[in-house]
Amino acid sequence: LGYVVFRYDIATGDVEIIAGNGEPGDQDGRGAEASFGRPNAITLGPDGALYINHGSGASNDPVTIRRISYQP
């Protein structure tokens, strides 16, 4: 399954989709309302949010950085 951002709990092995609907796109929204085109890098910011680098097309251009705030 692509075009989504997963959360993986190392302790339990549980996996959940926290953002993205599985279809390529560039739509802001909560959870499955969001869409991504090839998420390929992720980092945790000092504010606790996830920052996702994603692009579209075969060369991943243009690149967009998106912010995901997640609360389990």
PDB file of N, CA and C in Angstrom:
ATOM      1  N   LEU A   1       0.863  -1.182   0.000  1.00  0.00           N
ATOM      2  CA  LEU A   1       0.000   0.000   0.000  1.00  0.00           C
ATOM      3  C   LEU A   1       0.897   1.229   0.000  1.00  0.00           C
ATOM      4  N   GLY A   2       0.707   2.112  -0.954  1.00  0.00           N
ATOM      5  CA  GLY A   2       1.532   3.311  -1.052  1.00  0.00           C
ATOM      6  C   GLY A   2       0.725   4.565  -0.826  1.00  0.00           C
ATOM      7  N   TYR A   3       1.399   5.680  -0.879  1.00  0.00           N
ATOM      8  CA  TYR A   3       0.783   7.002  -0.754  1.00  0.00           C
ATOM      9  C   TYR A   3       0.147   7.230   0.616  1.00  0.00           C
ATOM     10  N   VAL A   4       0.709   6.604   1.635  1.00  0.00           N
ATOM     11  CA  VAL A   4       0.218   6.777   3.005  1.00  0.00           C
ATOM     12  C   VAL A   4       1.403   6.901   3.949  1.00  0.00           C
ATOM     13  N   VAL A   5       1.123   7.363   5.179  1.00  0.00           N
ATOM     14  CA  VAL A   5       2.126   7.429   6.233  1.00  0.00           C
ATOM     15  C   VAL A   5       1.667   6.485   7.339  1.00  0.00           C
ATOM     16  N   PHE A   6       2.534   5.545   7.701  1.00  0.00           N
ATOM     17  CA  PHE A   6       2.226   4.548   8.707  1.00  0.00           C
ATOM     18  C   PHE A   6       2.812   4.922  10.063  1.00  0.00           C
ATOM     19  N   ARG A   7       2.198   4.417  11.119  1.00  0.00           N
ATOM     20  CA  ARG A   7       2.767   4.445  12.465  1.00  0.00           C
ATOM     21  C   ARG A   7       3.021   3.001  12.853  1.00  0.00           C
ATOM     22  N   TYR A   8       4.246   2.700  13.262  1.00  0.00           N
ATOM     23  CA  TYR A   8       4.627   1.349  13.671  1.00  0.00           C
ATOM     24  C   TYR A   8       5.042   1.366  15.132  1.00  0.00           C
ATOM     25  N   ASP A   9       4.391   0.559  15.951  1.00  0.00           N
ATOM     26  CA  ASP A   9       4.722   0.449  17.371  1.00  0.00           C
ATOM     27  C   ASP A   9       5.688  -0.715  17.541  1.00  0.00           C
ATOM     28  N   ILE A  10       6.927  -0.395  17.851  1.00  0.00           N
ATOM     29  CA  ILE A  10       7.960  -1.425  17.967  1.00  0.00           C
ATOM     30  C   ILE A  10       7.631  -2.424  19.074  1.00  0.00           C
ATOM     31  N   ALA A  11       7.094  -1.958  20.179  1.00  0.00           N
ATOM     32  CA  ALA A  11       6.809  -2.829  21.328  1.00  0.00           C
ATOM     33  C   ALA A  11       5.741  -3.880  21.014  1.00  0.00           C
ATOM     34  N   THR A  12       4.706  -3.489  20.285  1.00  0.00           N
ATOM     35  CA  THR A  12       3.588  -4.409  20.039  1.00  0.00           C
ATOM     36  C   THR A  12       3.551  -4.963  18.622  1.00  0.00           C
ATOM     37  N   GLY A  13       4.253  -4.315  17.707  1.00  0.00           N
ATOM     38  CA  GLY A  13       4.204  -4.718  16.306  1.00  0.00           C
ATOM     39  C   GLY A  13       2.975  -4.194  15.582  1.00  0.00           C
ATOM     40  N   ASP A  14       2.162  -3.386  16.260  1.00  0.00           N
ATOM     41  CA  ASP A  14       0.962  -2.820  15.634  1.00  0.00           C
ATOM     42  C   ASP A  14       1.342  -1.786  14.577  1.00  0.00           C
ATOM     43  N   VAL A  15       0.593  -1.787  13.495  1.00  0.00           N
ATOM     44  CA  VAL A  15       0.790  -0.834  12.401  1.00  0.00           C
ATOM     45  C   VAL A  15      -0.548  -0.164  12.122  1.00  0.00           C
ATOM     46  N   GLU A  16      -0.526   1.156  11.945  1.00  0.00           N
ATOM     47  CA  GLU A  16      -1.742   1.868  11.565  1.00  0.00           C
ATOM     48  C   GLU A  16      -1.394   2.960  10.566  1.00  0.00           C
ATOM     49  N   ILE A  17      -2.330   3.269   9.705  1.00  0.00           N
ATOM     50  CA  ILE A  17      -2.178   4.377   8.771  1.00  0.00           C
ATOM     51  C   ILE A  17      -2.633   5.631   9.489  1.00  0.00           C
ATOM     52  N   ILE A  18      -1.750   6.632   9.566  1.00  0.00           N
ATOM     53  CA  ILE A  18      -2.123   7.868  10.259  1.00  0.00           C
ATOM     54  C   ILE A  18      -2.466   8.999   9.293  1.00  0.00           C
ATOM     55  N   ALA A  19      -2.064   8.869   8.034  1.00  0.00           N
ATOM     56  CA  ALA A  19      -2.393   9.904   7.053  1.00  0.00           C
ATOM     57  C   ALA A  19      -2.300   9.328   5.650  1.00  0.00           C
ATOM     58  N   GLY A  20      -3.206   9.767   4.819  1.00  0.00           N
ATOM     59  CA  GLY A  20      -3.213   9.345   3.432  1.00  0.00           C
ATOM     60  C   GLY A  20      -4.342   8.376   3.148  1.00  0.00           C
ATOM     61  N   ASN A  21      -4.814   8.422   1.909  1.00  0.00           N
ATOM     62  CA  ASN A  21      -5.934   7.574   1.525  1.00  0.00           C
ATOM     63  C   ASN A  21      -5.547   6.474   0.544  1.00  0.00           C
ATOM     64  N   GLY A  22      -4.256   6.339   0.266  1.00  0.00           N
ATOM     65  CA  GLY A  22      -3.802   5.297  -0.642  1.00  0.00           C
ATOM     66  C   GLY A  22      -3.806   5.693  -2.105  1.00  0.00           C
ATOM     67  N   GLU A  23      -4.305   6.867  -2.405  1.00  0.00           N
ATOM     68  CA  GLU A  23      -4.332   7.375  -3.778  1.00  0.00           C
ATOM     69  C   GLU A  23      -3.333   8.518  -3.916  1.00  0.00           C
ATOM     70  N   PRO A  24      -2.612   8.600  -5.038  1.00  0.00           N
ATOM     71  CA  PRO A  24      -1.658   9.695  -5.198  1.00  0.00           C
ATOM     72  C   PRO A  24      -2.366  11.042  -5.273  1.00  0.00           C
ATOM     73  N   GLY A  25      -1.758  12.047  -4.694  1.00  0.00           N
ATOM     74  CA  GLY A  25      -2.330  13.387  -4.735  1.00  0.00           C
ATOM     75  C   GLY A  25      -1.562  14.351  -3.861  1.00  0.00           C
ATOM     76  N   ASP A  26      -2.128  15.509  -3.622  1.00  0.00           N
ATOM     77  CA  ASP A  26      -1.496  16.545  -2.810  1.00  0.00           C
ATOM     78  C   ASP A  26      -2.595  17.323  -2.088  1.00  0.00           C
ATOM     79  N   GLN A  27      -3.380  16.609  -1.292  1.00  0.00           N
ATOM     80  CA  GLN A  27      -4.536  17.188  -0.622  1.00  0.00           C
ATOM     81  C   GLN A  27      -4.317  17.204   0.886  1.00  0.00           C
ATOM     82  N   ASP A  28      -4.493  18.375   1.502  1.00  0.00           N
ATOM     83  CA  ASP A  28      -4.453  18.458   2.959  1.00  0.00           C
ATOM     84  C   ASP A  28      -5.746  17.884   3.527  1.00  0.00           C
ATOM     85  N   GLY A  29      -5.680  17.413   4.755  1.00  0.00           N
ATOM     86  CA  GLY A  29      -6.868  16.888   5.415  1.00  0.00           C
ATOM     87  C   GLY A  29      -6.470  16.030   6.595  1.00  0.00           C
ATOM     88  N   ARG A  30      -7.461  15.613   7.357  1.00  0.00           N
ATOM     89  CA  ARG A  30      -7.231  14.741   8.509  1.00  0.00           C
ATOM     90  C   ARG A  30      -7.281  13.277   8.088  1.00  0.00           C
ATOM     91  N   GLY A  31      -6.284  12.520   8.556  1.00  0.00           N
ATOM     92  CA  GLY A  31      -6.285  11.076   8.306  1.00  0.00           C
ATOM     93  C   GLY A  31      -6.425  10.731   6.842  1.00  0.00           C
ATOM     94  N   ALA A  32      -7.479   9.956   6.535  1.00  0.00           N
ATOM     95  CA  ALA A  32      -7.694   9.482   5.172  1.00  0.00           C
ATOM     96  C   ALA A  32      -8.171  10.569   4.219  1.00  0.00           C
ATOM     97  N   GLU A  33      -8.438  11.769   4.724  1.00  0.00           N
ATOM     98  CA  GLU A  33      -8.805  12.876   3.836  1.00  0.00           C
ATOM     99  C   GLU A  33      -7.576  13.422   3.108  1.00  0.00           C
ATOM    100  N   ALA A  34      -6.389  13.148   3.638  1.00  0.00           N
ATOM    101  CA  ALA A  34      -5.139  13.635   3.042  1.00  0.00           C
ATOM    102  C   ALA A  34      -4.698  12.698   1.921  1.00  0.00           C
ATOM    103  N   SER A  35      -3.949  13.252   0.979  1.00  0.00           N
ATOM    104  CA  SER A  35      -3.333  12.415  -0.045  1.00  0.00           C
ATOM    105  C   SER A  35      -1.904  12.881  -0.271  1.00  0.00           C
ATOM    106  N   PHE A  36      -1.067  11.939  -0.634  1.00  0.00           N
ATOM    107  CA  PHE A  36       0.362  12.183  -0.839  1.00  0.00           C
ATOM    108  C   PHE A  36       0.772  11.605  -2.178  1.00  0.00           C
ATOM    109  N   GLY A  37       1.765  12.211  -2.789  1.00  0.00           N
ATOM    110  CA  GLY A  37       2.375  11.645  -3.979  1.00  0.00           C
ATOM    111  C   GLY A  37       3.776  11.189  -3.617  1.00  0.00           C
ATOM    112  N   ARG A  38       3.962   9.927  -3.412  1.00  0.00           N
ATOM    113  CA  ARG A  38       5.269   9.336  -3.116  1.00  0.00           C
ATOM    114  C   ARG A  38       5.949   9.914  -1.871  1.00  0.00           C
ATOM    115  N   PRO A  39       5.387   9.702  -0.677  1.00  0.00           N
ATOM    116  CA  PRO A  39       6.113  10.128   0.522  1.00  0.00           C
ATOM    117  C   PRO A  39       7.442   9.379   0.585  1.00  0.00           C
ATOM    118  N   ASN A  40       8.551  10.097   0.782  1.00  0.00           N
ATOM    119  CA  ASN A  40       9.845   9.429   0.714  1.00  0.00           C
ATOM    120  C   ASN A  40      10.814   9.810   1.821  1.00  0.00           C
ATOM    121  N   ALA A  41      10.457  10.719   2.674  1.00  0.00           N
ATOM    122  CA  ALA A  41      11.329  11.063   3.810  1.00  0.00           C
ATOM    123  C   ALA A  41      10.443  11.589   4.926  1.00  0.00           C
ATOM    124  N   ILE A  42      10.843  11.318   6.149  1.00  0.00           N
ATOM    125  CA  ILE A  42      10.052  11.750   7.299  1.00  0.00           C
ATOM    126  C   ILE A  42      10.991  12.109   8.436  1.00  0.00           C
ATOM    127  N   THR A  43      10.636  13.126   9.181  1.00  0.00           N
ATOM    128  CA  THR A  43      11.418  13.497  10.360  1.00  0.00           C
ATOM    129  C   THR A  43      10.467  14.013  11.427  1.00  0.00           C
ATOM    130  N   LEU A  44      10.900  13.914  12.663  1.00  0.00           N
ATOM    131  CA  LEU A  44      10.131  14.412  13.801  1.00  0.00           C
ATOM    132  C   LEU A  44      10.659  15.782  14.167  1.00  0.00           C
ATOM    133  N   GLY A  45       9.785  16.774  14.162  1.00  0.00           N
ATOM    134  CA  GLY A  45      10.179  18.134  14.482  1.00  0.00           C
ATOM    135  C   GLY A  45      10.201  18.391  15.975  1.00  0.00           C
ATOM    136  N   PRO A  46      10.794  19.500  16.402  1.00  0.00           N
ATOM    137  CA  PRO A  46      10.879  19.836  17.819  1.00  0.00           C
ATOM    138  C   PRO A  46       9.502  20.084  18.442  1.00  0.00           C
ATOM    139  N   ASP A  47       8.502  20.340  17.598  1.00  0.00           N
ATOM    140  CA  ASP A  47       7.141  20.558  18.084  1.00  0.00           C
ATOM    141  C   ASP A  47       6.358  19.252  18.227  1.00  0.00           C
ATOM    142  N   GLY A  48       6.991  18.111  17.918  1.00  0.00           N
ATOM    143  CA  GLY A  48       6.337  16.813  18.008  1.00  0.00           C
ATOM    144  C   GLY A  48       5.592  16.416  16.752  1.00  0.00           C
ATOM    145  N   ALA A  49       5.564  17.284  15.749  1.00  0.00           N
ATOM    146  CA  ALA A  49       4.885  16.975  14.490  1.00  0.00           C
ATOM    147  C   ALA A  49       5.829  16.193  13.579  1.00  0.00           C
ATOM    148  N   LEU A  50       5.229  15.437  12.667  1.00  0.00           N
ATOM    149  CA  LEU A  50       5.991  14.741  11.645  1.00  0.00           C
ATOM    150  C   LEU A  50       6.054  15.630  10.410  1.00  0.00           C
ATOM    151  N   TYR A  51       7.209  15.690   9.786  1.00  0.00           N
ATOM    152  CA  TYR A  51       7.374  16.446   8.551  1.00  0.00           C
ATOM    153  C   TYR A  51       7.689  15.452   7.443  1.00  0.00           C
ATOM    154  N   ILE A  52       6.858  15.473   6.410  1.00  0.00           N
ATOM    155  CA  ILE A  52       6.924  14.505   5.323  1.00  0.00           C
ATOM    156  C   ILE A  52       7.370  15.204   4.047  1.00  0.00           C
ATOM    157  N   ASN A  53       8.358  14.629   3.384  1.00  0.00           N
ATOM    158  CA  ASN A  53       8.796  15.100   2.076  1.00  0.00           C
ATOM    159  C   ASN A  53       8.134  14.185   1.048  1.00  0.00           C
ATOM    160  N   HIS A  54       7.394  14.763   0.121  1.00  0.00           N
ATOM    161  CA  HIS A  54       6.805  13.925  -0.916  1.00  0.00           C
ATOM    162  C   HIS A  54       6.800  14.670  -2.234  1.00  0.00           C
ATOM    163  N   GLY A  55       6.795  13.890  -3.293  1.00  0.00           N
ATOM    164  CA  GLY A  55       6.780  14.468  -4.625  1.00  0.00           C
ATOM    165  C   GLY A  55       5.834  13.701  -5.515  1.00  0.00           C
ATOM    166  N   SER A  56       5.793  14.065  -6.759  1.00  0.00           N
ATOM    167  CA  SER A  56       4.931  13.374  -7.711  1.00  0.00           C
ATOM    168  C   SER A  56       5.700  13.128  -8.992  1.00  0.00           C
ATOM    169  N   GLY A  57       5.198  12.254  -9.818  1.00  0.00           N
ATOM    170  CA  GLY A  57       5.862  11.946 -11.072  1.00  0.00           C
ATOM    171  C   GLY A  57       7.036  11.007 -10.882  1.00  0.00           C
ATOM    172  N   ALA A  58       7.576  10.554 -11.979  1.00  0.00           N
ATOM    173  CA  ALA A  58       8.663   9.574 -11.945  1.00  0.00           C
ATOM    174  C   ALA A  58       9.907  10.119 -11.251  1.00  0.00           C
ATOM    175  N   SER A  59      10.141  11.422 -11.334  1.00  0.00           N
ATOM    176  CA  SER A  59      11.344  12.005 -10.733  1.00  0.00           C
ATOM    177  C   SER A  59      11.066  12.659  -9.380  1.00  0.00           C
ATOM    178  N   ASN A  60       9.839  12.484  -8.854  1.00  0.00           N
ATOM    179  CA  ASN A  60       9.444  13.068  -7.566  1.00  0.00           C
ATOM    180  C   ASN A  60       9.426  14.593  -7.588  1.00  0.00           C
ATOM    181  N   ASP A  61       9.263  15.212  -8.741  1.00  0.00           N
ATOM    182  CA  ASP A  61       9.162  16.668  -8.829  1.00  0.00           C
ATOM    183  C   ASP A  61       7.724  17.064  -9.086  1.00  0.00           C
ATOM    184  N   PRO A  62       7.213  18.133  -8.560  1.00  0.00           N
ATOM    185  CA  PRO A  62       7.856  18.981  -7.562  1.00  0.00           C
ATOM    186  C   PRO A  62       7.782  18.351  -6.175  1.00  0.00           C
ATOM    187  N   VAL A  63       8.698  18.733  -5.319  1.00  0.00           N
ATOM    188  CA  VAL A  63       8.741  18.220  -3.945  1.00  0.00           C
ATOM    189  C   VAL A  63       7.992  19.167  -3.028  1.00  0.00           C
ATOM    190  N   THR A  64       7.215  18.595  -2.118  1.00  0.00           N
ATOM    191  CA  THR A  64       6.454  19.358  -1.138  1.00  0.00           C
ATOM    192  C   THR A  64       6.768  18.823   0.246  1.00  0.00           C
ATOM    193  N   ILE A  65       6.862  19.695   1.221  1.00  0.00           N
ATOM    194  CA  ILE A  65       7.019  19.265   2.616  1.00  0.00           C
ATOM    195  C   ILE A  65       5.695  19.507   3.317  1.00  0.00           C
ATOM    196  N   ARG A  66       5.188  18.471   3.958  1.00  0.00           N
ATOM    197  CA  ARG A  66       3.909  18.551   4.647  1.00  0.00           C
ATOM    198  C   ARG A  66       4.108  18.278   6.130  1.00  0.00           C
ATOM    199  N   ARG A  67       3.264  18.865   6.945  1.00  0.00           N
ATOM    200  CA  ARG A  67       3.326  18.701   8.406  1.00  0.00           C
ATOM    201  C   ARG A  67       2.135  17.863   8.854  1.00  0.00           C
ATOM    202  N   ILE A  68       2.428  16.847   9.682  1.00  0.00           N
ATOM    203  CA  ILE A  68       1.373  16.001  10.242  1.00  0.00           C
ATOM    204  C   ILE A  68       1.456  16.094  11.747  1.00  0.00           C
ATOM    205  N   SER A  69       0.389  16.538  12.371  1.00  0.00           N
ATOM    206  CA  SER A  69       0.322  16.483  13.834  1.00  0.00           C
ATOM    207  C   SER A  69      -0.470  15.221  14.170  1.00  0.00           C
ATOM    208  N   TYR A  70       0.098  14.397  15.030  1.00  0.00           N
ATOM    209  CA  TYR A  70      -0.503  13.100  15.350  1.00  0.00           C
ATOM    210  C   TYR A  70      -0.571  12.930  16.847  1.00  0.00           C
ATOM    211  N   GLN A  71      -1.723  12.493  17.327  1.00  0.00           N
ATOM    212  CA  GLN A  71      -1.905  12.214  18.748  1.00  0.00           C
ATOM    213  C   GLN A  71      -2.508  10.819  18.865  1.00  0.00           C
ATOM    214  N   PRO A  72      -1.743   9.864  19.410  1.00  0.00           N
ATOM    215  CA  PRO A  72      -2.279   8.498  19.531  1.00  0.00           C
ATOM    216  C   PRO A  72      -3.498   8.433  20.439  1.00  0.00           C
TER     217      PRO A  72
END
